[in-house]
PDB file of C-alpha atoms in Angstrom:
ATOM      1  CA  MET A   1       0.000   0.000   0.000  1.00 45.00           C
ATOM      2  CA  CYS A   2       1.357   3.394  -0.993  1.00 52.00           C
ATOM      3  CA  GLY A   3       2.005   6.290   1.350  1.00 60.00           C
ATOM      4  CA  PRO A   4       2.110   6.721   5.118  1.00 63.00           C
ATOM      5  CA  TRP A   5      -1.421   5.322   5.538  1.00 67.00           C
ATOM      6  CA  GLY A   6      -0.169   1.952   4.379  1.00 74.00           C
ATOM      7  CA  HIS A   7       2.630   1.866   6.924  1.00 83.00           C
ATOM      8  CA  PHE A   8       0.265   2.826   9.730  1.00 85.00           C
ATOM      9  CA  ILE A   9      -2.315   0.224   8.748  1.00 91.00           C
ATOM     10  CA  ASP A  10       0.386  -2.448   8.281  1.00 92.00           C
ATOM     11  CA  ALA A  11       1.740  -1.638  11.759  1.00 93.00           C
ATOM     12  CA  ALA A  12      -1.733  -2.014  13.304  1.00 94.00           C
ATOM     13  CA  ARG A  13      -2.108  -5.405  11.621  1.00 95.00           C
ATOM     14  CA  ALA A  14       1.373  -6.496  12.746  1.00 96.00           C
ATOM     15  CA  LEU A  15       0.367  -5.644  16.319  1.00 97.00           C
ATOM     16  CA  GLY A  16      -2.815  -7.683  15.976  1.00 97.00           C
ATOM     17  CA  ARG A  17      -5.016  -4.581  16.113  1.00 97.00           C
ATOM     18  CA  GLU A  18      -7.269  -5.584  13.235  1.00 97.00           C
ATOM     19  CA  GLU A  19     -10.128  -3.341  14.379  1.00 97.00           C
ATOM     20  CA  ASP A  20      -7.806  -0.319  14.231  1.00 95.00           C
ATOM     21  CA  ALA A  21      -6.455  -1.434  10.845  1.00 95.00           C
ATOM     22  CA  GLU A  22      -9.977  -1.723   9.431  1.00 96.00           C
ATOM     23  CA  HIS A  23     -11.016   1.635  10.905  1.00 95.00           C
ATOM     24  CA  TYR A  24      -8.027   3.458   9.421  1.00 91.00           C
ATOM     25  CA  GLU A  25      -8.303   1.636   6.102  1.00 92.00           C
ATOM     26  CA  ALA A  26     -11.886   2.877   5.820  1.00 94.00           C
ATOM     27  CA  MET A  27     -10.702   6.378   6.733  1.00 90.00           C
ATOM     28  CA  ARG A  28      -7.932   6.168   4.102  1.00 87.00           C
ATOM     29  CA  ARG A  29     -10.437   5.155   1.423  1.00 90.00           C
ATOM     30  CA  SER A  30     -12.776   7.989   2.436  1.00 92.00           C
ATOM     31  CA  VAL A  31     -10.040  10.639   2.342  1.00 89.00           C
ATOM     32  CA  ALA A  32      -8.695   9.339  -0.994  1.00 88.00           C
ATOM     33  CA  ALA A  33     -12.201   9.389  -2.524  1.00 91.00           C
ATOM     34  CA  LEU A  34     -12.815  12.925  -1.266  1.00 90.00           C
ATOM     35  CA  CYS A  35      -9.453  14.099  -2.652  1.00 90.00           C
ATOM     36  CA  GLU A  36     -10.244  12.446  -5.964  1.00 89.00           C
ATOM     37  CA  GLN A  37     -13.686  14.062  -6.108  1.00 92.00           C
ATOM     38  CA  GLU A  38     -12.819  17.553  -4.878  1.00 94.00           C
ATOM     39  CA  LEU A  39      -9.133  18.172  -5.584  1.00 95.00           C
ATOM     40  CA  TRP A  40      -8.404  16.563  -8.964  1.00 96.00           C
ATOM     41  CA  ASP A  41      -8.472  19.222 -11.695  1.00 96.00           C
ATOM     42  CA  GLY A  42      -8.028  17.090 -14.806  1.00 95.00           C
ATOM     43  CA  ASP A  43      -4.241  17.141 -15.147  1.00 96.00           C
ATOM     44  CA  TRP A  44      -3.101  17.925 -11.600  1.00 98.00           C
ATOM     45  CA  CYS A  45      -4.290  18.461  -8.036  1.00 97.00           C
ATOM     46  CA  LEU A  46      -5.620  21.732  -6.718  1.00 97.00           C
ATOM     47  CA  ARG A  47      -3.713  23.577  -4.023  1.00 96.00           C
ATOM     48  CA  GLY A  48      -6.932  23.987  -2.048  1.00 94.00           C
ATOM     49  CA  ILE A  49     -10.280  25.709  -1.833  1.00 95.00           C
ATOM     50  CA  THR A  50     -10.877  29.176  -0.375  1.00 96.00           C
ATOM     51  CA  ALA A  51     -13.374  29.854   2.407  1.00 95.00           C
ATOM     52  CA  ASP A  52     -15.817  31.143  -0.218  1.00 96.00           C
ATOM     53  CA  GLY A  53     -15.466  27.980  -2.329  1.00 95.00           C
ATOM     54  CA  ARG A  54     -13.040  29.128  -5.039  1.00 96.00           C
ATOM     55  CA  LYS A  55     -10.520  26.570  -6.236  1.00 96.00           C
ATOM     56  CA  ILE A  56      -6.832  27.449  -5.871  1.00 97.00           C
ATOM     57  CA  GLY A  57      -4.472  26.041  -8.475  1.00 97.00           C
ATOM     58  CA  SER A  58      -6.969  25.183 -11.203  1.00 97.00           C
ATOM     59  CA  HIS A  59      -6.157  24.943 -14.894  1.00 96.00           C
ATOM     60  CA  THR A  60      -8.703  27.761 -15.385  1.00 96.00           C
ATOM     61  CA  ASP A  61      -6.791  30.188 -13.122  1.00 96.00           C
ATOM     62  CA  ALA A  62      -4.856  33.013 -14.769  1.00 96.00           C
ATOM     63  CA  GLU A  63      -2.457  33.118 -11.805  1.00 97.00           C
ATOM     64  CA  GLY A  64      -1.284  30.365  -9.465  1.00 97.00           C
ATOM     65  CA  ARG A  65      -2.535  27.757 -11.921  1.00 97.00           C
ATOM     66  CA  ILE A  66      -0.355  24.894 -10.680  1.00 98.00           C
ATOM     67  CA  HIS A  67       1.418  24.307  -7.351  1.00 98.00           C
ATOM     68  CA  LEU A  68       4.271  21.969  -6.466  1.00 98.00           C
ATOM     69  CA  GLU A  69       3.328  20.845  -2.956  1.00 97.00           C
ATOM     70  CA  SER A  70      -0.230  19.701  -3.633  1.00 97.00           C
ATOM     71  CA  ASN A  71       0.903  17.518  -6.519  1.00 98.00           C
ATOM     72  CA  ALA A  72       3.973  16.016  -4.856  1.00 98.00           C
ATOM     73  CA  TRP A  73       2.037  15.315  -1.662  1.00 95.00           C
ATOM     74  CA  ALA A  74      -0.849  13.740  -3.570  1.00 94.00           C
ATOM     75  CA  VAL A  75       1.680  11.082  -4.603  1.00 94.00           C
ATOM     76  CA  LEU A  76       3.575  10.910  -1.289  1.00 93.00           C
ATOM     77  CA  SER A  77       0.380  10.514   0.732  1.00 89.00           C
ATOM     78  CA  GLY A  78      -1.060   7.877  -1.559  1.00 87.00           C
ATOM     79  CA  ALA A  79      -4.150  10.022  -2.225  1.00 89.00           C
ATOM     80  CA  ALA A  80      -3.381   9.992  -5.953  1.00 91.00           C
ATOM     81  CA  GLY A  81      -3.284   6.591  -7.560  1.00 88.00           C
ATOM     82  CA  PRO A  82      -0.400   5.733  -9.894  1.00 92.00           C
ATOM     83  CA  GLU A  83      -2.057   7.041 -13.074  1.00 95.00           C
ATOM     84  CA  ARG A  84      -3.118  10.369 -11.594  1.00 95.00           C
ATOM     85  CA  GLY A  85       0.148  10.628  -9.700  1.00 96.00           C
ATOM     86  CA  ARG A  86       2.108  10.298 -12.947  1.00 98.00           C
ATOM     87  CA  LYS A  87      -0.151  12.827 -14.651  1.00 98.00           C
ATOM     88  CA  ALA A  88       0.216  15.320 -11.786  1.00 98.00           C
ATOM     89  CA  MET A  89       3.997  14.980 -11.737  1.00 98.00           C
ATOM     90  CA  ASP A  90       4.125  15.277 -15.541  1.00 98.00           C
ATOM     91  CA  ALA A  91       2.404  18.648 -15.091  1.00 98.00           C
ATOM     92  CA  VAL A  92       4.951  19.603 -12.410  1.00 98.00           C
ATOM     93  CA  ASP A  93       7.717  18.827 -14.903  1.00 98.00           C
ATOM     94  CA  ALA A  94       6.005  20.692 -17.742  1.00 98.00           C
ATOM     95  CA  TYR A  95       5.072  23.844 -15.831  1.00 98.00           C
ATOM     96  CA  LEU A  96       7.305  24.173 -12.752  1.00 98.00           C
ATOM     97  CA  TYR A  97      10.688  22.776 -13.836  1.00 98.00           C
ATOM     98  CA  THR A  98      13.588  25.189 -14.369  1.00 97.00           C
ATOM     99  CA  ASP A  99      17.311  24.595 -14.802  1.00 95.00           C
ATOM    100  CA  PHE A 100      17.683  25.682 -11.153  1.00 95.00           C
ATOM    101  CA  GLY A 101      14.925  23.610  -9.520  1.00 97.00           C
ATOM    102  CA  LEU A 102      11.161  23.444  -9.305  1.00 98.00           C
ATOM    103  CA  ARG A 103       9.129  26.589  -8.720  1.00 98.00           C
ATOM    104  CA  LEU A 104       6.467  26.511  -6.018  1.00 98.00           C
ATOM    105  CA  ASN A 105       3.733  27.697  -8.387  1.00 98.00           C
ATOM    106  CA  MET A 106       3.171  29.230 -11.801  1.00 98.00           C
ATOM    107  CA  PRO A 107       2.299  31.684 -13.057  1.00 98.00           C
ATOM    108  CA  SER A 108       3.016  33.900 -10.098  1.00 97.00           C
ATOM    109  CA  TYR A 109       0.261  35.978  -8.540  1.00 97.00           C
ATOM    110  CA  THR A 110       0.339  39.670  -9.514  1.00 97.00           C
ATOM    111  CA  LYS A 111      -2.767  40.864  -7.655  1.00 95.00           C
ATOM    112  CA  PRO A 112      -3.398  40.556  -3.917  1.00 95.00           C
ATOM    113  CA  ASP A 113      -6.210  38.161  -3.071  1.00 95.00           C
ATOM    114  CA  ASP A 114      -7.288  37.973   0.564  1.00 94.00           C
ATOM    115  CA  GLY A 115      -9.055  34.666  -0.054  1.00 94.00           C
ATOM    116  CA  ILE A 116      -5.775  33.060  -1.066  1.00 95.00           C
ATOM    117  CA  GLY A 117      -3.689  34.944   1.484  1.00 93.00           C
ATOM    118  CA  PHE A 118       0.004  35.727   1.884  1.00 93.00           C
ATOM    119  CA  ILE A 119       1.166  33.973  -1.282  1.00 94.00           C
ATOM    120  CA  ALA A 120      -0.779  36.496  -3.408  1.00 95.00           C
ATOM    121  CA  ARG A 121       0.705  39.483  -1.546  1.00 95.00           C
ATOM    122  CA  VAL A 122       4.364  38.699  -2.237  1.00 95.00           C
ATOM    123  CA  TYR A 123       6.101  40.058  -5.342  1.00 96.00           C
ATOM    124  CA  PRO A 124       5.943  37.637  -8.301  1.00 96.00           C
ATOM    125  CA  GLY A 125       8.827  35.180  -8.252  1.00 95.00           C
ATOM    126  CA  VAL A 126       9.704  35.944  -4.633  1.00 95.00           C
ATOM    127  CA  LYS A 127       9.253  33.667  -1.634  1.00 94.00           C
ATOM    128  CA  GLU A 128       6.091  31.521  -1.851  1.00 94.00           C
ATOM    129  CA  ASN A 129       4.928  33.294  -5.018  1.00 97.00           C
ATOM    130  CA  GLY A 130       6.682  31.326  -7.738  1.00 96.00           C
ATOM    131  CA  SER A 131      10.223  31.075  -6.431  1.00 97.00           C
ATOM    132  CA  ILE A 132      12.311  27.936  -5.969  1.00 97.00           C
ATOM    133  CA  PHE A 133      12.462  26.601  -2.401  1.00 94.00           C
ATOM    134  CA  SER A 134      15.072  23.990  -1.594  1.00 93.00           C
ATOM    135  CA  HIS A 135      12.975  22.319   1.114  1.00 93.00           C
ATOM    136  CA  SER A 136      10.023  21.488  -1.146  1.00 95.00           C
ATOM    137  CA  ASN A 137      11.974  20.222  -4.154  1.00 98.00           C
ATOM    138  CA  PRO A 138      12.901  16.914  -2.447  1.00 98.00           C
ATOM    139  CA  TRP A 139       9.202  16.121  -2.088  1.00 97.00           C
ATOM    140  CA  ALA A 140       9.021  15.987  -5.888  1.00 98.00           C
ATOM    141  CA  TRP A 141      12.160  13.808  -6.036  1.00 98.00           C
ATOM    142  CA  CYS A 142      10.558  11.351  -3.611  1.00 97.00           C
ATOM    143  CA  ALA A 143       7.232  11.433  -5.460  1.00 97.00           C
ATOM    144  CA  GLU A 144       8.953  10.601  -8.732  1.00 98.00           C
ATOM    145  CA  ALA A 145      10.926   7.809  -7.052  1.00 97.00           C
ATOM    146  CA  MET A 146       7.689   6.389  -5.607  1.00 95.00           C
ATOM    147  CA  LEU A 147       6.271   6.401  -9.134  1.00 97.00           C
ATOM    148  CA  GLY A 148       9.307   4.420 -10.311  1.00 97.00           C
ATOM    149  CA  ARG A 149      10.728   7.325 -12.297  1.00 98.00           C
ATOM    150  CA  GLY A 150      14.242   7.605 -10.968  1.00 98.00           C
ATOM    151  CA  SER A 151      15.478   9.423 -14.061  1.00 98.00           C
ATOM    152  CA  ARG A 152      12.970  12.228 -13.506  1.00 98.00           C
ATOM    153  CA  ALA A 153      13.816  12.308  -9.780  1.00 98.00           C
ATOM    154  CA  MET A 154      17.492  12.739 -10.699  1.00 97.00           C
ATOM    155  CA  LYS A 155      16.654  15.432 -13.271  1.00 98.00           C
ATOM    156  CA  PHE A 156      14.865  17.404 -10.555  1.00 98.00           C
ATOM    157  CA  TYR A 157      17.690  16.772  -8.059  1.00 97.00           C
ATOM    158  CA  LYS A 158      20.440  17.871 -10.445  1.00 96.00           C
ATOM    159  CA  ALA A 159      18.591  21.083 -11.283  1.00 97.00           C
ATOM    160  CA  LEU A 160      18.690  22.160  -7.621  1.00 95.00           C
ATOM    161  CA  CYS A 161      22.086  20.688  -6.664  1.00 94.00           C
ATOM    162  CA  PRO A 162      24.847  23.351  -6.784  1.00 89.00           C
ATOM    163  CA  ALA A 163      27.547  20.727  -7.379  1.00 90.00           C
ATOM    164  CA  ALA A 164      25.675  19.469 -10.446  1.00 86.00           C
ATOM    165  CA  GLN A 165      25.631  23.024 -11.814  1.00 79.00           C
ATOM    166  CA  ALA A 166      29.425  23.315 -11.762  1.00 78.00           C
ATOM    167  CA  LYS A 167      31.254  22.866 -15.020  1.00 71.00           C
TER     168      LYS A 167
END
């Protein structure tokens, strides 16, 4: 079973706590179904939904159309199955990859939006608004490795790694 849920459920079974394993397996299925229903946007996963019900990170958005964390964590958590996980990470590669690492989102926000919050108040390409963060890039490396795509994981790693940039 993929993701941390699987380890937790496997541990409950190993300890003979079948009732707990069944309870958390049902919870895992419920959360995965809800994510599939509410957060899948066709080619990638949404970042979230605002308090007033607007989707963040949708293919229809002019700004903040795609986000790194929601797609990498959809794979890491096991919420995205293999097919959707590959599709989401293909979108990460297509839209967020640079020669210096993966951007957090694209295109950057240019107008403040209180519903979205801080990310939309920072200058485009700075901090959480479309820049490259070293701490979130490894999530994509791990997601690609979990999908069996070591070559893509290494591509992402080498883009961020200063030693790999040296000639």
